[in-house]
XYZ file of C-alpha atoms in Angstrom:
578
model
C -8.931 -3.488 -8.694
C -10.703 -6.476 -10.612
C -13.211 -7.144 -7.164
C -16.921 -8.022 -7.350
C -18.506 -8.761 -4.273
C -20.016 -12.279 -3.682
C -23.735 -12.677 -4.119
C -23.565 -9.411 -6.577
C -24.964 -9.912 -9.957
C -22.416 -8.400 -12.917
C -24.534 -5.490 -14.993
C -23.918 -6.073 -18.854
C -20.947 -4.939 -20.715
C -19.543 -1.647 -21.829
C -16.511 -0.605 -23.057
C -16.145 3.094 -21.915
C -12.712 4.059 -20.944
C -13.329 7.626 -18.704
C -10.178 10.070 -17.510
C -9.778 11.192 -14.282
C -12.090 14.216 -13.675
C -11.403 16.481 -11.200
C -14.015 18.963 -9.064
C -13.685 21.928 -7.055
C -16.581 21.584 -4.634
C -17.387 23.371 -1.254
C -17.804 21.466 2.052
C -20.142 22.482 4.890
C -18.640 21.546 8.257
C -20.302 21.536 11.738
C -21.461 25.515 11.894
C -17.691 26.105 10.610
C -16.922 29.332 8.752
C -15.846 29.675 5.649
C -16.544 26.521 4.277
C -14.470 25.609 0.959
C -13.234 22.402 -0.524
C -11.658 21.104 -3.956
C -12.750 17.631 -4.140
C -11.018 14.933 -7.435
C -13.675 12.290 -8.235
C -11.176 9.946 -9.725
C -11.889 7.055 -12.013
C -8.691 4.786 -10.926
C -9.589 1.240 -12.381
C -12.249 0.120 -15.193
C -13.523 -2.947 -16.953
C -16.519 -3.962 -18.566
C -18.898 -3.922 -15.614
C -16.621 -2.265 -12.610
C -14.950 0.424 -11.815
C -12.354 1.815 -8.760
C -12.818 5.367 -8.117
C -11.276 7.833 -5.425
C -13.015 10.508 -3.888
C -10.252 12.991 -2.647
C -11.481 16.232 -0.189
C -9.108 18.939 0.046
C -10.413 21.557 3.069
C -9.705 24.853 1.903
C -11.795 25.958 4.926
C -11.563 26.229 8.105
C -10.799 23.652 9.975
C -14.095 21.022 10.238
C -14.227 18.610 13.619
C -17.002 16.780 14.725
C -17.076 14.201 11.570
C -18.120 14.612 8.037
C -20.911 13.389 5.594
C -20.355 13.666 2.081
C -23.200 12.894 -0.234
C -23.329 12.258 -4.275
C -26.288 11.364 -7.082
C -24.809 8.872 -9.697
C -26.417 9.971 -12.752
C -26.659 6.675 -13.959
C -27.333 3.070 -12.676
C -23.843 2.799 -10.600
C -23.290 1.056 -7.166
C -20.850 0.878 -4.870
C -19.821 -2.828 -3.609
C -16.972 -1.850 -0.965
C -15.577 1.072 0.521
C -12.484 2.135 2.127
C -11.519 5.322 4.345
C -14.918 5.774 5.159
C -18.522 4.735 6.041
C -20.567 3.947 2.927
C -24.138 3.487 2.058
C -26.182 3.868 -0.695
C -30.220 4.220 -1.637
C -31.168 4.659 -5.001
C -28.627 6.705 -6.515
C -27.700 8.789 -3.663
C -24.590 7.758 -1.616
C -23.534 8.718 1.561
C -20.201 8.369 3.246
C -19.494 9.236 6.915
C -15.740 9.422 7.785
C -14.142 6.270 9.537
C -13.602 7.631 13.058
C -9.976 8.348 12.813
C -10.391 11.032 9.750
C -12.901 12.582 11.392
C -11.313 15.945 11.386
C -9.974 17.953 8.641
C -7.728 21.114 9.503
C -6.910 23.805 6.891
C -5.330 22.370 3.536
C -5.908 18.678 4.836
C -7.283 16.085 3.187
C -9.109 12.700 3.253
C -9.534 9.759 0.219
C -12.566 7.422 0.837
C -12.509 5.220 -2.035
C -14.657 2.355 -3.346
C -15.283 -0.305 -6.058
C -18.220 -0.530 -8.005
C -20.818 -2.038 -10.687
C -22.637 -0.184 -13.586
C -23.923 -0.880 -16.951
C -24.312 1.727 -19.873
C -22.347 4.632 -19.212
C -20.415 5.581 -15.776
C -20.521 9.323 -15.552
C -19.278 11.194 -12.943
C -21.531 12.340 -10.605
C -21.759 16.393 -11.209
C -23.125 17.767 -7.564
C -21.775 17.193 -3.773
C -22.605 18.254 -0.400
C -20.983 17.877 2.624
C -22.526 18.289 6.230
C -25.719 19.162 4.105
C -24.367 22.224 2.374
C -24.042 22.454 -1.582
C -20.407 21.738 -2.791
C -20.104 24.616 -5.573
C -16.035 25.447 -5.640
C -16.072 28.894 -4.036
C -15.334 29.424 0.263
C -18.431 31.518 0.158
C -21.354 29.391 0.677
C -23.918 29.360 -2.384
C -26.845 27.245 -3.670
C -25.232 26.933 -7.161
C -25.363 23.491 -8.574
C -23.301 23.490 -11.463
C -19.132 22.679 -10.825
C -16.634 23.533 -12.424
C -14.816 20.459 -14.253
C -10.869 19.932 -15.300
C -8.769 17.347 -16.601
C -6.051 16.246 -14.306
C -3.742 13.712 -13.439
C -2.324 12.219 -10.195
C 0.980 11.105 -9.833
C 1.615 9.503 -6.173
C 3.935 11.909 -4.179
C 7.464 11.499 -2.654
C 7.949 9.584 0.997
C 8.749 12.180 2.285
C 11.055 12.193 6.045
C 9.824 9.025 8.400
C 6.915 11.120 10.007
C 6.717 10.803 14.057
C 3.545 8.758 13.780
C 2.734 6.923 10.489
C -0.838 6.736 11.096
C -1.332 10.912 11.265
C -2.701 12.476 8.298
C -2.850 9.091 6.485
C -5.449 6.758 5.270
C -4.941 3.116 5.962
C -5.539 0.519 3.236
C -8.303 -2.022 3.227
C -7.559 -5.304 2.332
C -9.882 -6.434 -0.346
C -9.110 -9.894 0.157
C -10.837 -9.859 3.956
C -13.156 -6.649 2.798
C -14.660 -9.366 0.323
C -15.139 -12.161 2.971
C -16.565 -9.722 5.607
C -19.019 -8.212 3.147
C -20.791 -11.309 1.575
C -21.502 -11.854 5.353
C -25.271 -10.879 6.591
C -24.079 -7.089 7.733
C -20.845 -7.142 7.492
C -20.827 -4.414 5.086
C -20.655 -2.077 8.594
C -17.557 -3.118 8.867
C -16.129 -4.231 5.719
C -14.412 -1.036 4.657
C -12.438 -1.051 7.767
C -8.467 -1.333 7.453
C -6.875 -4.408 8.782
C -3.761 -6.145 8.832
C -1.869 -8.298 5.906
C -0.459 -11.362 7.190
C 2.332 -12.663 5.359
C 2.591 -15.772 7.580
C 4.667 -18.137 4.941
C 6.772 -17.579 2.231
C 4.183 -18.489 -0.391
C 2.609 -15.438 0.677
C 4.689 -13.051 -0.657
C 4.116 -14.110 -4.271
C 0.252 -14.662 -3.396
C -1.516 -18.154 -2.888
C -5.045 -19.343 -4.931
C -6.909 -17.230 -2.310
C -5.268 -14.359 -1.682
C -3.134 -11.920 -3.257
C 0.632 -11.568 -2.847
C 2.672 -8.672 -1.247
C 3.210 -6.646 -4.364
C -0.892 -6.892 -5.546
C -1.724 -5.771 -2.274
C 0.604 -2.650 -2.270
C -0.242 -1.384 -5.404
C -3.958 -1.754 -4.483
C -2.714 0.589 -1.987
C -1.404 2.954 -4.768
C -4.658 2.907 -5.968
C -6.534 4.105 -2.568
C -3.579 6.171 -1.448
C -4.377 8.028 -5.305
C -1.130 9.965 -4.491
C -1.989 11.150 -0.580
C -0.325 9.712 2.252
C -1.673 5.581 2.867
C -0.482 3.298 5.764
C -0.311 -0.343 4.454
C -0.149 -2.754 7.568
C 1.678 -5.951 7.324
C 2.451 -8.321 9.869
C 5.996 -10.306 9.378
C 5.561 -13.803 11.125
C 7.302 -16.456 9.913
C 10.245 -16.671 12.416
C 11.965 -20.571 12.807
C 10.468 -22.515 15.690
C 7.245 -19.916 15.479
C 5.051 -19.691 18.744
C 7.279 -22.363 20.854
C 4.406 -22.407 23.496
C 1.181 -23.219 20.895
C 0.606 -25.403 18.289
C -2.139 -24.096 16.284
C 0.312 -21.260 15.090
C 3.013 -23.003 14.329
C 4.923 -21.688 11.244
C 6.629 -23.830 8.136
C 10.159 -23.023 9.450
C 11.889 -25.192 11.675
C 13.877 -24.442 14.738
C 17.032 -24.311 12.817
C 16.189 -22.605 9.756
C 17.375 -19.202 10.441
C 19.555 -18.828 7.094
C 16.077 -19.583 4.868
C 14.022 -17.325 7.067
C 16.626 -14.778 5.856
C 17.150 -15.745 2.712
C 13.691 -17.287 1.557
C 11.348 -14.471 3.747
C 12.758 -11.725 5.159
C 14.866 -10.671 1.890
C 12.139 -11.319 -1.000
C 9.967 -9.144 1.291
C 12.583 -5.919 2.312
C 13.395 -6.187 -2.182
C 9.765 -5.648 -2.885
C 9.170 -3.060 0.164
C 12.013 -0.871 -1.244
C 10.761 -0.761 -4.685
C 10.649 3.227 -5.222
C 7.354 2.502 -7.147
C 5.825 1.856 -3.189
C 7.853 4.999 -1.886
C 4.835 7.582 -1.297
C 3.358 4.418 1.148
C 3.901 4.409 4.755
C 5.091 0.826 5.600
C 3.802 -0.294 9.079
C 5.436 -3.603 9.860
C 4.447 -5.135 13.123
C 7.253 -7.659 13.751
C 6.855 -11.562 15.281
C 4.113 -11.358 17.460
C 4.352 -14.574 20.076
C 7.832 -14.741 19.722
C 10.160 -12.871 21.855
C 7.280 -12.819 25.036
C 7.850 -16.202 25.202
C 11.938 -16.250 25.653
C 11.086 -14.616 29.324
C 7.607 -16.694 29.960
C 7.714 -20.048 28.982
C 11.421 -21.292 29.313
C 13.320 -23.100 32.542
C 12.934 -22.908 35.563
C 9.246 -21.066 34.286
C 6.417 -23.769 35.735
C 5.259 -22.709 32.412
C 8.446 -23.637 30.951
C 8.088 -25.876 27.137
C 10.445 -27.967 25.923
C 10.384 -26.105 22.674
C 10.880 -22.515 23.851
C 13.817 -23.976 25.763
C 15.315 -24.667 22.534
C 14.433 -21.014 20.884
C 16.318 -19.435 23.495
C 19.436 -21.313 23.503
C 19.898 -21.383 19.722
C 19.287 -17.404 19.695
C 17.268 -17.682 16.262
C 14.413 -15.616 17.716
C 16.696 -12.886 18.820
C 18.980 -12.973 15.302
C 15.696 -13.795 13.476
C 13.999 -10.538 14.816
C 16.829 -8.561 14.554
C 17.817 -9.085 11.009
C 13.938 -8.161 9.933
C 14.397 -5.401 11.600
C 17.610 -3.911 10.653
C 16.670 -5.331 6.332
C 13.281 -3.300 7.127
C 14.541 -0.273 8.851
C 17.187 0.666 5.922
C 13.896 1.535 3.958
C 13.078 5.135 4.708
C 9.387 3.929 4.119
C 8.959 1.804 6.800
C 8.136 1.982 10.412
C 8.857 -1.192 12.418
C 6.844 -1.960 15.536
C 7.851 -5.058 17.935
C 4.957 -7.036 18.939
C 5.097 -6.558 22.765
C 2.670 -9.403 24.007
C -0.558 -8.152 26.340
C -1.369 -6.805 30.102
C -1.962 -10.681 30.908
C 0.819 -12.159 29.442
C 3.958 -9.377 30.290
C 2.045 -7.008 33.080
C 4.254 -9.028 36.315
C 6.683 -7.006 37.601
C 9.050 -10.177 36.663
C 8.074 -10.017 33.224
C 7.343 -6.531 32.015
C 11.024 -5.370 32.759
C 13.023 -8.438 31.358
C 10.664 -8.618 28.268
C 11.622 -4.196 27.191
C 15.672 -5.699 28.119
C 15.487 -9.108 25.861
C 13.772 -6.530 23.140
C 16.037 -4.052 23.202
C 19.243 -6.929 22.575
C 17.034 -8.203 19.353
C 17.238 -4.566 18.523
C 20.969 -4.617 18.445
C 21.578 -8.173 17.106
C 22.121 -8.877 13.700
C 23.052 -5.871 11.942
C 20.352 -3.974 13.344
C 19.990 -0.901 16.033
C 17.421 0.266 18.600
C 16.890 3.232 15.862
C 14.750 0.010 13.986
C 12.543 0.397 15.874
C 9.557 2.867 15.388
C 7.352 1.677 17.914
C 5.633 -1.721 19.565
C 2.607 -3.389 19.524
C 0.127 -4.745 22.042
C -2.741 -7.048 22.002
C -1.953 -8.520 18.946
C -4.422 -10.934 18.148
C -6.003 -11.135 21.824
C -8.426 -10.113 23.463
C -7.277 -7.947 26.488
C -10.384 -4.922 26.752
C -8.585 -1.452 26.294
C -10.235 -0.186 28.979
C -11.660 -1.673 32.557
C -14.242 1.508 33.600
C -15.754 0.395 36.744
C -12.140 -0.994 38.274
C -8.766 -0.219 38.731
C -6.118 -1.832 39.340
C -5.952 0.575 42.704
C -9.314 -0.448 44.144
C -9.793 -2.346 46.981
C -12.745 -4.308 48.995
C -12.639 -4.310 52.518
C -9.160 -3.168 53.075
C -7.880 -5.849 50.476
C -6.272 -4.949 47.124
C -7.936 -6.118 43.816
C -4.316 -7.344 43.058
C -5.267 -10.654 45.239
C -8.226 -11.550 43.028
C -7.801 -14.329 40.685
C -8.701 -12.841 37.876
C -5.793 -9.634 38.456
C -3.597 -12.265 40.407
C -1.276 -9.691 41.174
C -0.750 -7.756 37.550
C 0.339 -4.616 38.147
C -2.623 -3.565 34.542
C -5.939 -4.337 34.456
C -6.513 -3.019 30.447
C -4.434 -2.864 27.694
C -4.292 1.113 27.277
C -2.591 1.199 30.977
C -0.490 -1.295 29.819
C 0.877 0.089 26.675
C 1.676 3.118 28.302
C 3.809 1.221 31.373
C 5.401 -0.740 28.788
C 6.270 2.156 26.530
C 7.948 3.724 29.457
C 9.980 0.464 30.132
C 11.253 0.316 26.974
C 12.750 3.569 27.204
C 14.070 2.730 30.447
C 15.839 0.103 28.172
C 17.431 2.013 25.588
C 14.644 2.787 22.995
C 14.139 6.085 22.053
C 12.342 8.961 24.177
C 9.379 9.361 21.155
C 8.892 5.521 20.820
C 5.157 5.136 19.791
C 2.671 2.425 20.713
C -0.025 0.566 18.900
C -3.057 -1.584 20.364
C -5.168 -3.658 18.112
C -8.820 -3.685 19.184
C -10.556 -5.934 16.658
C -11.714 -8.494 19.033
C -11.470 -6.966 22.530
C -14.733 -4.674 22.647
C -16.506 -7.420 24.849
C -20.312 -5.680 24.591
C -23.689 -7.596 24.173
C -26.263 -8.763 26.981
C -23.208 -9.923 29.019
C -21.461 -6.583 29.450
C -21.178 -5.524 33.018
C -22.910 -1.778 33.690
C -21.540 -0.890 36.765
C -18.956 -1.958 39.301
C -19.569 -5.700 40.889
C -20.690 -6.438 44.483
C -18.616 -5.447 47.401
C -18.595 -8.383 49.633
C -15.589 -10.239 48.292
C -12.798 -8.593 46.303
C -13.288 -11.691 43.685
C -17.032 -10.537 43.653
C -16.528 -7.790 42.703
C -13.953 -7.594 40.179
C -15.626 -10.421 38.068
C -19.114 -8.502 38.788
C -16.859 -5.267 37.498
C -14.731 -6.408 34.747
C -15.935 -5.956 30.658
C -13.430 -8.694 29.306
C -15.143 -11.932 29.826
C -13.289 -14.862 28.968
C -12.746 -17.067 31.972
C -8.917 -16.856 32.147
C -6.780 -14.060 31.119
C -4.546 -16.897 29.765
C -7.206 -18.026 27.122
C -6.859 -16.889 23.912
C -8.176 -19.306 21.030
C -11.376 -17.795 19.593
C -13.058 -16.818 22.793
C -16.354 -17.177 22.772
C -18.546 -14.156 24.197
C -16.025 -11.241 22.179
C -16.947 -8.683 19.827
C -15.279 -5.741 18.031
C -13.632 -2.956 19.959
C -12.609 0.599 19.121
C -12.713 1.315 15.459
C -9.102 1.741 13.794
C -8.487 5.617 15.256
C -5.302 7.700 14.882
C -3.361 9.425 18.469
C -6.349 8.249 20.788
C -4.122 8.264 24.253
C -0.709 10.193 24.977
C 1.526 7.904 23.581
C -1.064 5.377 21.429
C -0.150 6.053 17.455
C -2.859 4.321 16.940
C -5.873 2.168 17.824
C -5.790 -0.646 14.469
C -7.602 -3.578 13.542
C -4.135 -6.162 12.761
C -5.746 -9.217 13.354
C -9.137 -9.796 10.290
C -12.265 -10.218 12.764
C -13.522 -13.404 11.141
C -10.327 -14.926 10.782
C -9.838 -18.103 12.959
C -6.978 -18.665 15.923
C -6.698 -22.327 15.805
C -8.582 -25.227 14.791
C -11.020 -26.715 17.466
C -9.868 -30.182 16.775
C -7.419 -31.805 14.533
C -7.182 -30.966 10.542
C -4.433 -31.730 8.352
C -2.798 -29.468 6.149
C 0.033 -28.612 4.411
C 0.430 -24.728 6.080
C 2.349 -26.341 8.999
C -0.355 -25.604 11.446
C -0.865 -28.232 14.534
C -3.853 -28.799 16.882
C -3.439 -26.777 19.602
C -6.062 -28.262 22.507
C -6.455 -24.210 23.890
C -8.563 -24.041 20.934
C -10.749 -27.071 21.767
C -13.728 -26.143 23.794
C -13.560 -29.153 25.672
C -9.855 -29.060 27.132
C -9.467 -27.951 30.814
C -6.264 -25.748 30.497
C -2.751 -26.121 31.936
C -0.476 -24.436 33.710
C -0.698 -21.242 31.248
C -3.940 -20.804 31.894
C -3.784 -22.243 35.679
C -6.102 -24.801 34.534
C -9.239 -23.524 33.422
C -11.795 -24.274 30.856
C -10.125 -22.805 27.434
C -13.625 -20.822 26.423
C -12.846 -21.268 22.996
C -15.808 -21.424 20.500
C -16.139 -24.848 18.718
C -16.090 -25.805 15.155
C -13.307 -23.555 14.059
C -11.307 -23.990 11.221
C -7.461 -23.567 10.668
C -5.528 -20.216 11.738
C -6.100 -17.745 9.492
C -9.049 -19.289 8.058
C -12.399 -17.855 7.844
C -15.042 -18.565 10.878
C -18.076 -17.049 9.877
C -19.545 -17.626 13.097
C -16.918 -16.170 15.082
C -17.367 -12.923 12.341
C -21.414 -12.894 13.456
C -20.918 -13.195 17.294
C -18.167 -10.325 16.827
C -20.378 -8.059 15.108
C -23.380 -8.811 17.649
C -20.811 -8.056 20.929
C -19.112 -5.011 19.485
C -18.594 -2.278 21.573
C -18.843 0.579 20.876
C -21.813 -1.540 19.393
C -22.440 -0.851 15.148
């Protein structure tokens, strides 16, 4: 990958071309026995002042929990700019890279990939010692202070796909993008962060082929090829570009109109499902998460709904959402590659009794529409986007104040969930009440819903009203769970982690942090984006949001644009904090 970082000066030229080198090296663990590795310090890219390399760890040990630290000397004047699968840092020559949270552990025979980019000048040699966990890397499962490895010539050649694995995310890295991993790092500290893996959007059709800022669907999966260097790599994209999109908001609104179903088909959903089953992308695990804001809002926000729109109305009765969702899924599922997850709205849009139930039923007929069948579908998706907190600690939805049941607040207002983690487990077990299969898995994306800083609650709230103390209690913030544009007061939440809960594939990070939700007044442009007033910090809500203030932060640009001060505010809430 051709990626400098902004604000980093280019070392002078040299025209070294270097092979792949590979090197047996022993990892310490956390007081493990038998430590033993084989570790391939792979040169995958090069020009005349960068280089991509992959750093593949092989435990031929026992297994290692706990984390891992592995730690190189460049021997000459090399840096690394970004990082994926893994923390890095770097002083002098010495790097040191802490795993990402969710490749923490490494049984017997398992492996992990952190990769990076980097500058040098002069010559680019490999680097000839590592340690891991503080213990000299030497080749041999008996540990020894011997410094010199020993070195062979090798090639990688990605593997097969392999059977559709139960959960996509185990054993897998997940691919960085370097389009956001760019924009996150040239901010002040977002190099913390900038190495974690978050979602593609392809959220037009220009997208696929790649617009003057960002690269198209096939650069980005063969920048995957080139972190996955042959091991097991989940590339995330998110598939939003149905006709009519988001019937109750404005600032989301897609390119396709309410009739276009045939050029959503034709146009978006085919280009995409050619390149996806090119067999040069078969060794990558294909997570698709599938129309978020679409289907939620056939059972929400259509007649005789008080938060009925005229618009949604229309979705429903010409079936496009349905047909729309269904034929990306059934196009998608035929390739043995990828795993399709429905976006399945959030614990304060669907958690109702009168909403949860119909919304796992209205999924389960776009599952069988079209072509396509509830076998489609790998899994769902919550929180998409929002910022629901995964989990309340000092309430539940089962507390009480005086006798009367936090269910009355106005904050709960009768919601049978109180988090998104209690949630996605209710809904997963709905949707197998509706049809979908028994091992149906569940994602949550926690890039904006960590909700730490000064304002974080550290205790329950006051007993002398049950409104007392639920808003004294609850982490989440914003002043309505309705509110959703750029909310001011969020930050980061749970690193991307694989299997966290009993049923949870995987915590992920699907919507950028920096990336905006909606303009805060009106811009034009030619994306088909409108000017939602939810995203205005002025506006005093409607119905949706029973009329509050919309606590959205102001100055923000277009969706999808980047909001550097959204980014900042993110990074000083997060919780668990950097």
């Amino acid at each position: 990958m051709r990626f400098r970082r902004k604000g980093v000066s280019a070392p002078s030229a040299v025209c070294a071309v270097l092979a792949m080198v590979a090197v047996p090296v022993v990892l310490g663990s956390n007081a493990e026995a038998a430590p033993g590795c084989k570790v391939d310090y792979t040169i995958t890219n090069q020009w005349d002042t960068g280089f991509g390399a992959t750093v593949t760890v092989t435990n031929l040990g026992d297994p290692i929990t706990g984390g891992w630290t592995l730690s190189w000397d460049f021997p000459g004047n090399q840096q690394v700019q970004q990082g994926w699968n893994g923390n890095f840092a770097q002083q002098g020559a010495r790097v040191t890279v802490r795993d990402a949270g969710w490749n923490g552990s490494l049984g017997t025979g398992a492996t992990v990939s952190p990769g990076f980019n980097g500058s040098y000048s002069g010559t680019n040699g490999k680097p000839a010692v590592f340690t891991l966990n503080g213990t000299t890397c030497t080749g041999s499962t008996v540990p020894t202070t011997t410094t010199t490895p020993t070195t062979t010539t090798t090639t990688t050649t990605p593997g097969p796909g392999g059977p559709k694995a139960d959960n996509p995310y185990a054993g897998a890295g997940v691919y960085v993008n370097p389009d956001w991993s760019a924009k996150a790092a040239a901010e002040p500290g977002g190099t913390r962060i900038a190495n974690q893996p978050t979602g593609v959007w392809l959220d037009r059709i220009a997208a696929i082929e790649g617009t003057a800022t960002s690269r198209g669907l096939r650069g980005h999966l063969d920048g995957a090829l080139q972190q996955a260097a042959g091991k097991p790599l989940v590339v995330q994209l998110v598939i939003y570009n149905l006709p009519g999109r988001d019937c109750a908001a404005l600032a989301s609104n897609g390119e396709l109109k309410a009739d276009e179903l045939p050029r959503y088909q034709a146009e978006y959903i085919d280009p995409i499902a050619t390149i996806l089953a090119d067999p040069k992308y078969a060794a990558l695990r294909v997570v698709t998460v599938i129309e978020i804001d679409s289907l939620p809002n056939l059972v929400t926000n259509v007649t005789p709904r008080p938060t009925a729109t005229p618009q949604c109305d229309v979705m429903k009765a010409n079936g496009n959402y349905v047909a729309g969702v269904g034929y990306a899924l059934a196009k998608f599922g035929a390739i043995p590659n990828v795993y399709n997850y429905i976006d399945a709205g959030h614990h304060g849009w669907l958690g109702w009794d009168d909403n949860l139930g119909p919304s796992a039923a209205l999924f389960a007929q776009a599952a069988k529409s079209s072509g396509s069948t509830l076998a489609n579908v790998h899994g769902f998706i919550a929180n998409t986007a929002n910022y629901g907190a995964l989990k309340e600690p000092y309430f539940t939805v089962n507390d009480s104040v005086g006798g009367t049941s936090v269910r009355t607040s106005k904050w709960v207002d009768w919601n049978r969930y109180v988090d998104e983690l209690s949630y996605a487990q209710a809904f997963r077990q709905e949707a197998i009440r509706a049809g979908f299969p028994a091992d149906v898995g569940m994602l949550i994306d926690t890039s904006r819903n960590g909700w730490g800083g000064a304002a974080r609650p550290t205790g329950p709230g006051p007993s002398t009203t049950v409104d007392a103390y639920v808003n004294g209690s609850k982490t989440d913030r914003r002043i309505h769970l309705g509110n959703w544009c750029n909310q001011a007061g969020a930050g980061l939440g749970e690193r991307p982690k694989t299997a966290p809960e009993p049923g949870i594939d995987a915590y992920v990070w699907i919507k950028p942090p920096g990336e905006s939700d909606g303009a805060s007044k009106e811009i034009p442009n030619t994306e088909g984006k409108g000017f939602d007033r939810m995203c205005d910090p002025t506006y005093t809500g409607n119905p949706r949001n029973q009329n509050n203030m919309s606590g959205a932060l102001p100055d923000a640009p277009l969706s999808g644009h980047w909001f550097s001060a959204q980014f900042q505010e993110l990074m000083r809430n997060a919780y668990p904090a950097l």
